[in-house]
């Protein structure tokens, strides 16, 4: 059902009802609506669905269908003053149980959720930005002289240490060719080492900080807001509320666009309590023209998701640069920046996605993805029959023809048992809402590694994800690889299962597929403890590597630093940074490996401990197999 505008008073009372009833929740928001002459903002996705949801779930108090029915509400709800509200109707997500949090996770507790108040910029005389379609519409022209004195000084607050620091700025400028923090007062502005943030993760080292412009008084501060290299500006472009600035990485692939760009940026917002607050996104996306066509088109999928996820539009960084280069200063009321070392490809000591367990980061990210797209997902229900369970197998380039035939036969046999497993290709499901619709209504997700694994964390609580593994052939070796198993280990609201590595090199066998699929269905029927215990969502190779690291912590510390492109390690240690590569000692982890140019590049590894533990894990690991062809994935 499309979003409809309801009277502000009615929406406010419904919001109060939601807050008052135990267990109530809201499905999300689609965009910021401005309602009535007071210009108060209420974030609401589908108000009619909100009313219906409350009515169906809570017999004790039904939200009214019209203003005349307000008198029927409990007296406790009557004092609500709609004119004073700036509502965000999003649910609280409990923090994880301490027993599920890795002991050496570095992420600190998040701030209390922020409830943004009305921006002061909305009360200033302003003009729209005519002829600037790529600048979010809520950014407007304002006279510099109209800015309050209190807003002529930049403040900053940071969380985290070197590499994974995030900072929250207020009253930040962008002009000429960079960000500028205007500083007033006797106390010095924080030192560069305390505010420098990494925005590129392991595959680049772009360390960001603003230039600091000192001002002795209000006049000098206002001058900094006006002066550019070209002229002195009378008007400035102002962007109210909160902006999230981040670097994107390989955004032409939606998996990387989501998890190496948007997710770590979202963690930065979550740290400061803005995980459920509408955000203007300021990413370094390439240019695009018009709406997204079907299929993958030059980051168009990532662009479409970003536009919806934030809630306040997308302000591409190249557009910001062009605007500033023309002599226009841009003012940001609030900006969050700093997402390095928080992406999915950053290897952590516990083999989890950063913040996945310690901050419930993936669960927060998943829920915001549904709410922002005006969608929801099914609740978990116990003791369901086979016919009530839904699963699907995602097409994957790693399947051979024999693999595909055996998958199809397994699906046919399960259908005779009343179990519905379908096959699909994500390329046939676009826009993104169609993918969320499938994910949110399913119980079992079956895929090989790679991009297919990137959508698994969007499955509902209590779902089971099956990783069929891939076969890698390179360096004269052949071995199975689960690749992104840290996605499952960082999603303790899901249960991860793996095809048996000891037989994977023989191809996907029918009996093994049936056994694995039936186990997945049984798990989602009976349920399992949430959060899932640490390491339960890892492959045998992942568990072996962590066991080896317990015996040789110093070697593993060095190994992880090399995997994460620190300390000038050979790049082979970065490109081969997969758990299976380390356990099977292939590529850069082969102690005899040399770069094609002849330099020795063997990466650090708890080698002796891994070899000792292989005897214990023998039945779960693949045998050593030689391969004489070119490097490739199967």
Tab-separated table of N, CA and C in Angstrom, residues 353-491:
chain	number	residue	atom	x	y	z
A	353	UNK	N	32.483	-10.355	11.238
A	353	UNK	CA	32.426	-9.018	10.647
A	353	UNK	C	32.524	-8.006	11.786
A	354	UNK	N	33.346	-6.972	11.662
A	354	UNK	CA	33.483	-6.001	12.753
A	354	UNK	C	32.126	-5.493	13.238
A	355	UNK	N	31.938	-5.506	14.554
A	355	UNK	CA	30.709	-4.996	15.148
A	355	UNK	C	29.513	-5.903	14.997
A	356	UNK	N	29.674	-7.044	14.307
A	356	UNK	CA	28.535	-7.916	14.080
A	356	UNK	C	27.943	-8.455	15.366
A	357	UNK	N	28.805	-8.893	16.278
A	357	UNK	CA	28.340	-9.413	17.561
A	357	UNK	C	28.376	-8.338	18.641
A	358	UNK	N	29.460	-7.594	18.747
A	358	UNK	CA	29.628	-6.670	19.874
A	358	UNK	C	28.622	-5.532	19.834
A	359	UNK	N	28.205	-5.096	18.646
A	359	UNK	CA	27.244	-4.004	18.525
A	359	UNK	C	25.903	-4.448	17.956
A	360	UNK	N	25.742	-5.755	17.715
A	360	UNK	CA	24.560	-6.207	16.978
A	360	UNK	C	24.476	-5.491	15.638
A	361	UNK	N	25.640	-5.151	15.103
A	361	UNK	CA	25.700	-4.281	13.931
A	361	UNK	C	24.971	-4.813	12.718
A	362	UNK	N	25.163	-6.111	12.402
A	362	UNK	CA	24.516	-6.658	11.211
A	362	UNK	C	23.004	-6.702	11.400
A	363	UNK	N	22.563	-7.020	12.607
A	363	UNK	CA	21.118	-7.063	12.842
A	363	UNK	C	20.512	-5.667	12.725
A	364	UNK	N	21.161	-4.662	13.285
A	364	UNK	CA	20.709	-3.278	13.116
A	364	UNK	C	20.667	-2.911	11.633
A	365	UNK	N	21.720	-3.274	10.933
A	365	UNK	CA	21.836	-2.947	9.503
A	365	UNK	C	20.716	-3.622	8.715
A	366	UNK	N	20.498	-4.903	8.997
A	366	UNK	CA	19.420	-5.630	8.314
A	366	UNK	C	18.068	-4.960	8.551
A	367	UNK	N	17.768	-4.648	9.816
A	367	UNK	CA	16.455	-4.106	10.130
A	367	UNK	C	16.251	-2.733	9.498
A	368	UNK	N	17.299	-1.916	9.515
A	368	UNK	CA	17.151	-0.608	8.869
A	368	UNK	C	16.939	-0.768	7.364
A	369	UNK	N	17.578	-1.770	6.774
A	369	UNK	CA	17.408	-1.999	5.340
A	369	UNK	C	15.945	-2.299	5.020
A	370	UNK	N	15.314	-3.142	5.833
A	370	UNK	CA	13.895	-3.443	5.605
A	370	UNK	C	13.027	-2.212	5.847
A	371	UNK	N	13.220	-1.557	6.979
A	371	UNK	CA	12.358	-0.423	7.318
A	371	UNK	C	12.475	0.691	6.284
A	372	UNK	N	13.712	0.990	5.873
A	372	UNK	CA	13.894	2.088	4.930
A	372	UNK	C	13.263	1.778	3.580
A	373	UNK	N	13.161	0.500	3.238
A	373	UNK	CA	12.495	0.116	1.985
A	373	UNK	C	11.011	-0.168	2.202
A	374	UNK	N	10.517	0.228	3.384
A	374	UNK	CA	9.086	0.122	3.686
A	374	UNK	C	8.623	-1.341	3.648
A	375	UNK	N	9.449	-2.232	4.192
A	375	UNK	CA	9.144	-3.658	4.169
A	375	UNK	C	9.401	-4.259	5.547
A	376	UNK	N	8.932	-5.463	5.735
A	376	UNK	CA	9.184	-6.188	6.969
A	376	UNK	C	9.493	-7.634	6.629
A	377	UNK	N	9.835	-8.430	7.650
A	377	UNK	CA	10.138	-9.837	7.426
A	377	UNK	C	9.322	-10.682	8.398
A	378	UNK	N	9.194	-11.955	8.077
A	378	UNK	CA	8.328	-12.835	8.843
A	378	UNK	C	8.905	-13.106	10.228
A	379	UNK	N	8.028	-13.300	11.225
A	379	UNK	CA	8.504	-13.724	12.542
A	379	UNK	C	8.784	-15.225	12.531
A	380	UNK	N	9.649	-15.671	13.431
A	380	UNK	CA	9.905	-17.101	13.528
A	380	UNK	C	8.777	-17.767	14.304
A	381	UNK	N	8.274	-18.864	13.783
A	381	UNK	CA	7.201	-19.602	14.428
A	381	UNK	C	7.655	-21.041	14.668
A	382	UNK	N	7.495	-21.569	15.884
A	382	UNK	CA	7.976	-22.927	16.188
A	382	UNK	C	7.025	-24.002	15.672
A	383	UNK	N	7.542	-25.223	15.610
A	383	UNK	CA	6.762	-26.422	15.310
A	383	UNK	C	5.986	-26.323	14.004
A	384	UNK	N	6.621	-25.774	12.998
A	384	UNK	CA	5.957	-25.698	11.697
A	384	UNK	C	6.110	-27.005	10.938
A	385	UNK	N	5.147	-27.305	10.129
A	385	UNK	CA	5.222	-28.493	9.289
A	385	UNK	C	6.160	-28.231	8.120
A	386	UNK	N	6.509	-29.273	7.395
A	386	UNK	CA	7.363	-29.126	6.214
A	386	UNK	C	6.771	-28.150	5.205
A	387	UNK	N	5.454	-28.212	5.050
A	387	UNK	CA	4.818	-27.357	4.037
A	387	UNK	C	4.863	-25.885	4.394
A	388	UNK	N	5.145	-25.555	5.655
A	388	UNK	CA	5.201	-24.153	6.077
A	388	UNK	C	6.595	-23.554	5.943
A	389	UNK	N	7.567	-24.382	5.605
A	389	UNK	CA	8.955	-23.908	5.486
A	389	UNK	C	9.253	-23.558	4.038
A	390	UNK	N	9.926	-22.428	3.840
A	390	UNK	CA	10.301	-21.990	2.504
A	390	UNK	C	11.817	-21.797	2.441
A	391	UNK	N	12.415	-22.312	1.382
A	391	UNK	CA	13.848	-22.132	1.180
A	391	UNK	C	14.162	-21.918	-0.277
A	392	UNK	N	15.381	-21.524	-0.569
A	392	UNK	CA	15.786	-21.326	-1.964
A	392	UNK	C	17.281	-21.529	-2.118
A	393	UNK	N	17.662	-21.908	-3.322
A	393	UNK	CA	19.062	-22.083	-3.697
A	393	UNK	C	19.417	-20.971	-4.676
A	394	UNK	N	20.478	-20.232	-4.380
A	394	UNK	CA	20.911	-19.136	-5.245
A	394	UNK	C	21.872	-19.664	-6.301
A	395	UNK	N	21.622	-19.299	-7.536
A	395	UNK	CA	22.527	-19.701	-8.617
A	395	UNK	C	23.921	-19.148	-8.353
A	396	UNK	N	24.934	-19.932	-8.669
A	396	UNK	CA	26.305	-19.537	-8.369
A	396	UNK	C	27.224	-20.040	-9.476
A	397	UNK	N	28.147	-19.206	-9.889
A	397	UNK	CA	29.050	-19.565	-10.972
A	397	UNK	C	29.968	-20.734	-10.623
A	398	UNK	N	30.037	-21.067	-9.338
A	398	UNK	CA	30.920	-22.141	-8.903
A	398	UNK	C	30.299	-23.529	-9.071
A	399	UNK	N	29.020	-23.613	-9.381
A	399	UNK	CA	28.377	-24.910	-9.578
A	399	UNK	C	28.745	-25.479	-10.954
A	400	UNK	N	29.137	-26.732	-11.003
A	400	UNK	CA	29.324	-27.418	-12.280
A	400	UNK	C	27.968	-27.907	-12.783
A	401	UNK	N	27.936	-28.422	-13.998
A	401	UNK	CA	26.682	-28.967	-14.534
A	401	UNK	C	26.184	-30.128	-13.671
A	402	UNK	N	27.110	-30.975	-13.223
A	402	UNK	CA	26.711	-32.084	-12.348
A	402	UNK	C	26.171	-31.567	-11.015
A	403	UNK	N	26.809	-30.508	-10.483
A	403	UNK	CA	26.318	-29.901	-9.239
A	403	UNK	C	24.876	-29.438	-9.417
A	404	UNK	N	24.624	-28.751	-10.521
A	404	UNK	CA	23.279	-28.216	-10.764
A	404	UNK	C	22.251	-29.333	-10.900
A	405	UNK	N	22.644	-30.417	-11.562
A	405	UNK	CA	21.722	-31.537	-11.730
A	405	UNK	C	21.381	-32.165	-10.380
A	406	UNK	N	22.374	-32.317	-9.523
A	406	UNK	CA	22.128	-32.915	-8.215
A	406	UNK	C	21.316	-31.983	-7.313
A	407	UNK	N	21.550	-30.672	-7.425
A	407	UNK	CA	20.735	-29.716	-6.661
A	407	UNK	C	19.277	-29.817	-7.098
A	408	UNK	N	19.045	-29.870	-8.415
A	408	UNK	CA	17.675	-29.960	-8.928
A	408	UNK	C	16.991	-31.243	-8.462
A	409	UNK	N	17.720	-32.365	-8.465
A	409	UNK	CA	17.119	-33.627	-8.036
A	409	UNK	C	16.819	-33.605	-6.543
A	410	UNK	N	17.716	-32.999	-5.750
A	410	UNK	CA	17.470	-32.894	-4.309
A	410	UNK	C	16.209	-32.076	-4.044
A	411	UNK	N	16.029	-31.001	-4.786
A	411	UNK	CA	14.831	-30.168	-4.627
A	411	UNK	C	13.581	-30.966	-4.962
A	412	UNK	N	13.656	-31.795	-6.028
A	412	UNK	CA	12.515	-32.611	-6.442
A	412	UNK	C	12.154	-33.640	-5.374
A	413	UNK	N	13.150	-34.270	-4.781
A	413	UNK	CA	12.897	-35.276	-3.746
A	413	UNK	C	12.287	-34.621	-2.507
A	414	UNK	N	12.800	-33.462	-2.115
A	414	UNK	CA	12.267	-32.765	-0.948
A	414	UNK	C	10.832	-32.306	-1.177
A	415	UNK	N	10.509	-31.982	-2.429
A	415	UNK	CA	9.136	-31.568	-2.733
A	415	UNK	C	8.154	-32.687	-2.428
A	416	UNK	N	8.582	-33.925	-2.630
A	416	UNK	CA	7.721	-35.066	-2.325
A	416	UNK	C	7.498	-35.219	-0.817
A	417	UNK	N	8.388	-34.599	-0.028
A	417	UNK	CA	8.247	-34.608	1.421
A	417	UNK	C	7.505	-33.377	1.916
A	418	UNK	N	7.017	-32.568	0.987
A	418	UNK	CA	6.286	-31.357	1.348
A	418	UNK	C	7.153	-30.153	1.611
A	419	UNK	N	8.449	-30.257	1.333
A	419	UNK	CA	9.388	-29.152	1.581
A	419	UNK	C	9.588	-28.368	0.290
A	420	UNK	N	9.346	-27.069	0.345
A	420	UNK	CA	9.464	-26.222	-0.841
A	420	UNK	C	10.819	-25.527	-0.873
A	421	UNK	N	11.678	-25.949	-1.777
A	421	UNK	CA	12.959	-25.295	-2.042
A	421	UNK	C	12.944	-24.880	-3.513
A	422	UNK	N	13.188	-23.638	-3.793
A	422	UNK	CA	13.185	-23.157	-5.172
A	422	UNK	C	14.591	-22.737	-5.573
A	423	UNK	N	14.806	-22.578	-6.862
A	423	UNK	CA	16.072	-22.068	-7.383
A	423	UNK	C	15.843	-20.677	-7.952
A	424	UNK	N	16.811	-19.798	-7.761
A	424	UNK	CA	16.659	-18.445	-8.285
A	424	UNK	C	18.010	-17.834	-8.597
A	425	UNK	N	17.982	-16.815	-9.418
A	425	UNK	CA	19.157	-15.982	-9.700
A	425	UNK	C	18.806	-14.558	-9.282
A	426	UNK	N	19.632	-13.954	-8.435
A	426	UNK	CA	19.314	-12.609	-7.955
A	426	UNK	C	19.232	-11.604	-9.089
A	427	UNK	N	19.861	-11.883	-10.213
A	427	UNK	CA	19.777	-10.971	-11.349
A	427	UNK	C	18.370	-10.821	-11.893
A	428	UNK	N	17.478	-11.775	-11.559
A	428	UNK	CA	16.090	-11.713	-12.012
A	428	UNK	C	15.194	-10.975	-11.034
A	429	UNK	N	15.760	-10.524	-9.919
A	429	UNK	CA	14.952	-9.862	-8.889
A	429	UNK	C	15.455	-8.438	-8.672
A	430	UNK	N	14.815	-7.520	-9.298
A	430	UNK	CA	15.165	-6.100	-9.171
A	430	UNK	C	13.937	-5.282	-9.463
A	431	UNK	N	13.636	-4.223	-8.714
A	431	UNK	CA	14.500	-3.535	-7.763
A	431	UNK	C	14.757	-4.337	-6.483
A	432	UNK	N	15.538	-3.738	-5.615
A	432	UNK	CA	16.021	-4.427	-4.429
A	432	UNK	C	14.884	-4.905	-3.533
A	433	UNK	N	13.750	-4.211	-3.562
A	433	UNK	CA	12.616	-4.632	-2.749
A	433	UNK	C	12.183	-6.058	-3.080
A	434	UNK	N	12.344	-6.483	-4.342
A	434	UNK	CA	11.971	-7.846	-4.722
A	434	UNK	C	12.892	-8.865	-4.059
A	435	UNK	N	14.160	-8.511	-3.906
A	435	UNK	CA	15.079	-9.405	-3.208
A	435	UNK	C	14.723	-9.481	-1.724
A	436	UNK	N	14.428	-8.330	-1.116
A	436	UNK	CA	14.043	-8.326	0.292
A	436	UNK	C	12.750	-9.106	0.519
A	437	UNK	N	11.844	-9.030	-0.436
A	437	UNK	CA	10.589	-9.773	-0.305
A	437	UNK	C	10.842	-11.276	-0.233
A	438	UNK	N	11.761	-11.777	-1.072
A	438	UNK	CA	12.105	-13.198	-1.039
A	438	UNK	C	12.815	-13.534	0.270
A	439	UNK	N	13.797	-12.733	0.632
A	439	UNK	CA	14.569	-12.988	1.843
A	439	UNK	C	13.681	-12.951	3.081
A	440	UNK	N	12.824	-11.944	3.163
A	440	UNK	CA	12.019	-11.749	4.356
A	440	UNK	C	10.922	-12.761	4.556
A	441	UNK	N	10.600	-13.535	3.525
A	441	UNK	CA	9.529	-14.526	3.635
A	441	UNK	C	10.058	-15.957	3.633
A	442	UNK	N	11.391	-16.119	3.743
A	442	UNK	CA	12.004	-17.439	3.630
A	442	UNK	C	12.628	-17.885	4.949
A	443	UNK	N	12.983	-19.157	4.987
A	443	UNK	CA	13.549	-19.758	6.200
A	443	UNK	C	14.945	-20.340	5.986
A	444	UNK	N	15.216	-20.795	4.769
A	444	UNK	CA	16.488	-21.455	4.468
A	444	UNK	C	17.101	-20.801	3.232
A	445	UNK	N	18.356	-20.381	3.356
A	445	UNK	CA	19.094	-19.712	2.275
A	445	UNK	C	20.280	-20.610	1.926
A	446	UNK	N	20.334	-21.079	0.681
A	446	UNK	CA	21.380	-22.003	0.240
A	446	UNK	C	22.172	-21.344	-0.870
A	447	UNK	N	23.479	-21.269	-0.729
A	447	UNK	CA	24.292	-20.563	-1.713
A	447	UNK	C	25.728	-21.070	-1.677
A	448	UNK	N	26.448	-20.798	-2.738
A	448	UNK	CA	27.887	-20.947	-2.708
A	448	UNK	C	28.487	-19.660	-2.172
A	449	UNK	N	29.806	-19.600	-2.004
A	449	UNK	CA	30.432	-18.379	-1.505
A	449	UNK	C	30.434	-17.283	-2.560
A	450	UNK	N	30.904	-16.106	-2.171
A	450	UNK	CA	30.950	-14.980	-3.098
A	450	UNK	C	29.792	-14.026	-2.872
A	451	UNK	N	29.361	-13.358	-3.942
A	451	UNK	CA	28.313	-12.348	-3.834
A	451	UNK	C	27.031	-12.918	-3.257
A	452	UNK	N	26.728	-14.190	-3.559
A	452	UNK	CA	25.522	-14.797	-3.012
A	452	UNK	C	25.471	-14.769	-1.495
A	453	UNK	N	26.636	-14.849	-0.850
A	453	UNK	CA	26.671	-14.841	0.609
A	453	UNK	C	26.372	-13.454	1.176
A	454	UNK	N	26.486	-12.405	0.356
A	454	UNK	CA	26.338	-11.053	0.861
A	454	UNK	C	24.900	-10.704	1.229
A	455	UNK	N	23.932	-11.446	0.702
A	455	UNK	CA	22.536	-11.174	1.045
A	455	UNK	C	22.034	-12.054	2.185
A	456	UNK	N	22.798	-13.046	2.572
A	456	UNK	CA	22.368	-13.959	3.629
A	456	UNK	C	22.034	-13.238	4.939
A	457	UNK	N	22.792	-12.220	5.369
A	457	UNK	CA	22.465	-11.568	6.645
A	457	UNK	C	21.124	-10.844	6.661
A	458	UNK	N	20.470	-10.709	5.518
A	458	UNK	CA	19.160	-10.070	5.498
A	458	UNK	C	18.031	-11.071	5.744
A	459	UNK	N	18.371	-12.331	6.030
A	459	UNK	CA	17.358	-13.320	6.384
A	459	UNK	C	16.793	-13.012	7.779
A	460	UNK	N	15.535	-13.418	8.037
A	460	UNK	CA	14.927	-13.157	9.348
A	460	UNK	C	15.590	-13.957	10.459
A	461	UNK	N	15.355	-13.530	11.697
A	461	UNK	CA	15.837	-14.281	12.859
A	461	UNK	C	15.358	-15.722	12.771
A	462	UNK	N	16.206	-16.648	13.182
A	462	UNK	CA	15.837	-18.055	13.198
A	462	UNK	C	15.996	-18.759	11.870
A	463	UNK	N	16.560	-18.083	10.875
A	463	UNK	CA	16.776	-18.710	9.576
A	463	UNK	C	18.082	-19.506	9.581
A	464	UNK	N	18.203	-20.387	8.597
A	464	UNK	CA	19.411	-21.197	8.448
A	464	UNK	C	20.024	-20.899	7.086
A	465	UNK	N	21.336	-20.683	7.075
A	465	UNK	CA	22.068	-20.385	5.842
A	465	UNK	C	23.036	-21.535	5.580
A	466	UNK	N	22.973	-22.092	4.373
A	466	UNK	CA	23.826	-23.218	3.991
A	466	UNK	C	24.858	-22.733	2.983
A	467	UNK	N	26.135	-22.890	3.313
A	467	UNK	CA	27.233	-22.534	2.421
A	467	UNK	C	27.731	-23.818	1.752
A	468	UNK	N	27.536	-23.906	0.435
A	468	UNK	CA	27.918	-25.111	-0.303
A	468	UNK	C	29.401	-25.143	-0.666
A	469	UNK	N	30.145	-24.151	-0.284
A	469	UNK	CA	31.584	-24.045	-0.546
A	469	UNK	C	31.855	-23.918	-2.047
A	470	UNK	N	33.024	-23.425	-2.344
A	470	UNK	CA	33.513	-23.401	-3.710
A	470	UNK	C	34.797	-24.201	-3.798
A	471	UNK	N	35.238	-24.476	-5.006
A	471	UNK	CA	36.505	-25.174	-5.217
A	471	UNK	C	37.453	-24.201	-5.909
A	472	UNK	N	38.584	-23.973	-5.301
A	472	UNK	CA	39.585	-23.096	-5.905
A	472	UNK	C	40.700	-23.943	-6.495
A	473	UNK	N	41.178	-23.514	-7.637
A	473	UNK	CA	42.248	-24.220	-8.334
A	473	UNK	C	43.315	-23.203	-8.714
A	474	UNK	N	44.411	-23.251	-8.030
A	474	UNK	CA	45.469	-22.264	-8.262
A	474	UNK	C	46.736	-22.718	-7.541
A	475	UNK	N	47.846	-22.095	-7.880
A	475	UNK	CA	49.121	-22.370	-7.218
A	475	UNK	C	49.497	-23.853	-7.255
A	476	UNK	N	49.002	-24.586	-8.255
A	476	UNK	CA	49.286	-26.006	-8.324
A	476	UNK	C	48.515	-26.831	-7.318
A	477	UNK	N	47.464	-26.239	-6.715
A	477	UNK	CA	46.688	-26.915	-5.680
A	477	UNK	C	45.200	-26.805	-5.983
A	478	UNK	N	44.439	-27.650	-5.326
A	478	UNK	CA	42.988	-27.655	-5.452
A	478	UNK	C	42.402	-27.855	-4.057
A	479	UNK	N	41.528	-26.924	-3.602
A	479	UNK	CA	41.035	-26.998	-2.233
A	479	UNK	C	39.657	-26.321	-2.123
A	480	UNK	N	38.844	-26.701	-1.112
A	480	UNK	CA	37.535	-26.067	-0.902
A	480	UNK	C	37.688	-24.753	-0.143
A	481	UNK	N	36.749	-23.856	-0.359
A	481	UNK	CA	36.849	-22.552	0.281
A	481	UNK	C	35.456	-22.040	0.621
A	482	UNK	N	35.222	-21.742	1.890
A	482	UNK	CA	33.941	-21.167	2.331
A	482	UNK	C	33.917	-19.661	2.156
A	483	UNK	N	35.073	-19.048	2.026
A	483	UNK	CA	35.257	-17.610	1.809
A	483	UNK	C	34.611	-16.763	2.920
A	484	UNK	N	33.402	-16.230	2.705
A	484	UNK	CA	32.857	-15.201	3.608
A	484	UNK	C	32.160	-15.792	4.832
A	485	UNK	N	32.786	-16.756	5.496
A	485	UNK	CA	32.146	-17.368	6.658
A	485	UNK	C	32.013	-16.388	7.813
A	486	UNK	N	32.816	-15.320	7.803
A	486	UNK	CA	32.709	-14.309	8.856
A	486	UNK	C	31.362	-13.588	8.805
A	487	UNK	N	30.684	-13.608	7.639
A	487	UNK	CA	29.352	-13.006	7.557
A	487	UNK	C	28.373	-13.762	8.446
A	488	UNK	N	28.480	-15.087	8.485
A	488	UNK	CA	27.600	-15.878	9.331
A	488	UNK	C	28.026	-15.811	10.795
A	489	UNK	N	29.323	-15.853	11.058
A	489	UNK	CA	29.787	-15.761	12.437
A	489	UNK	C	29.412	-14.408	13.038
A	490	UNK	N	29.310	-13.384	12.212
A	490	UNK	CA	28.901	-12.051	12.679
A	490	UNK	C	27.404	-11.849	12.691
A	491	UNK	N	26.628	-12.895	12.367
A	491	UNK	CA	25.152	-12.809	12.350
A	491	UNK	C	24.592	-13.861	13.305
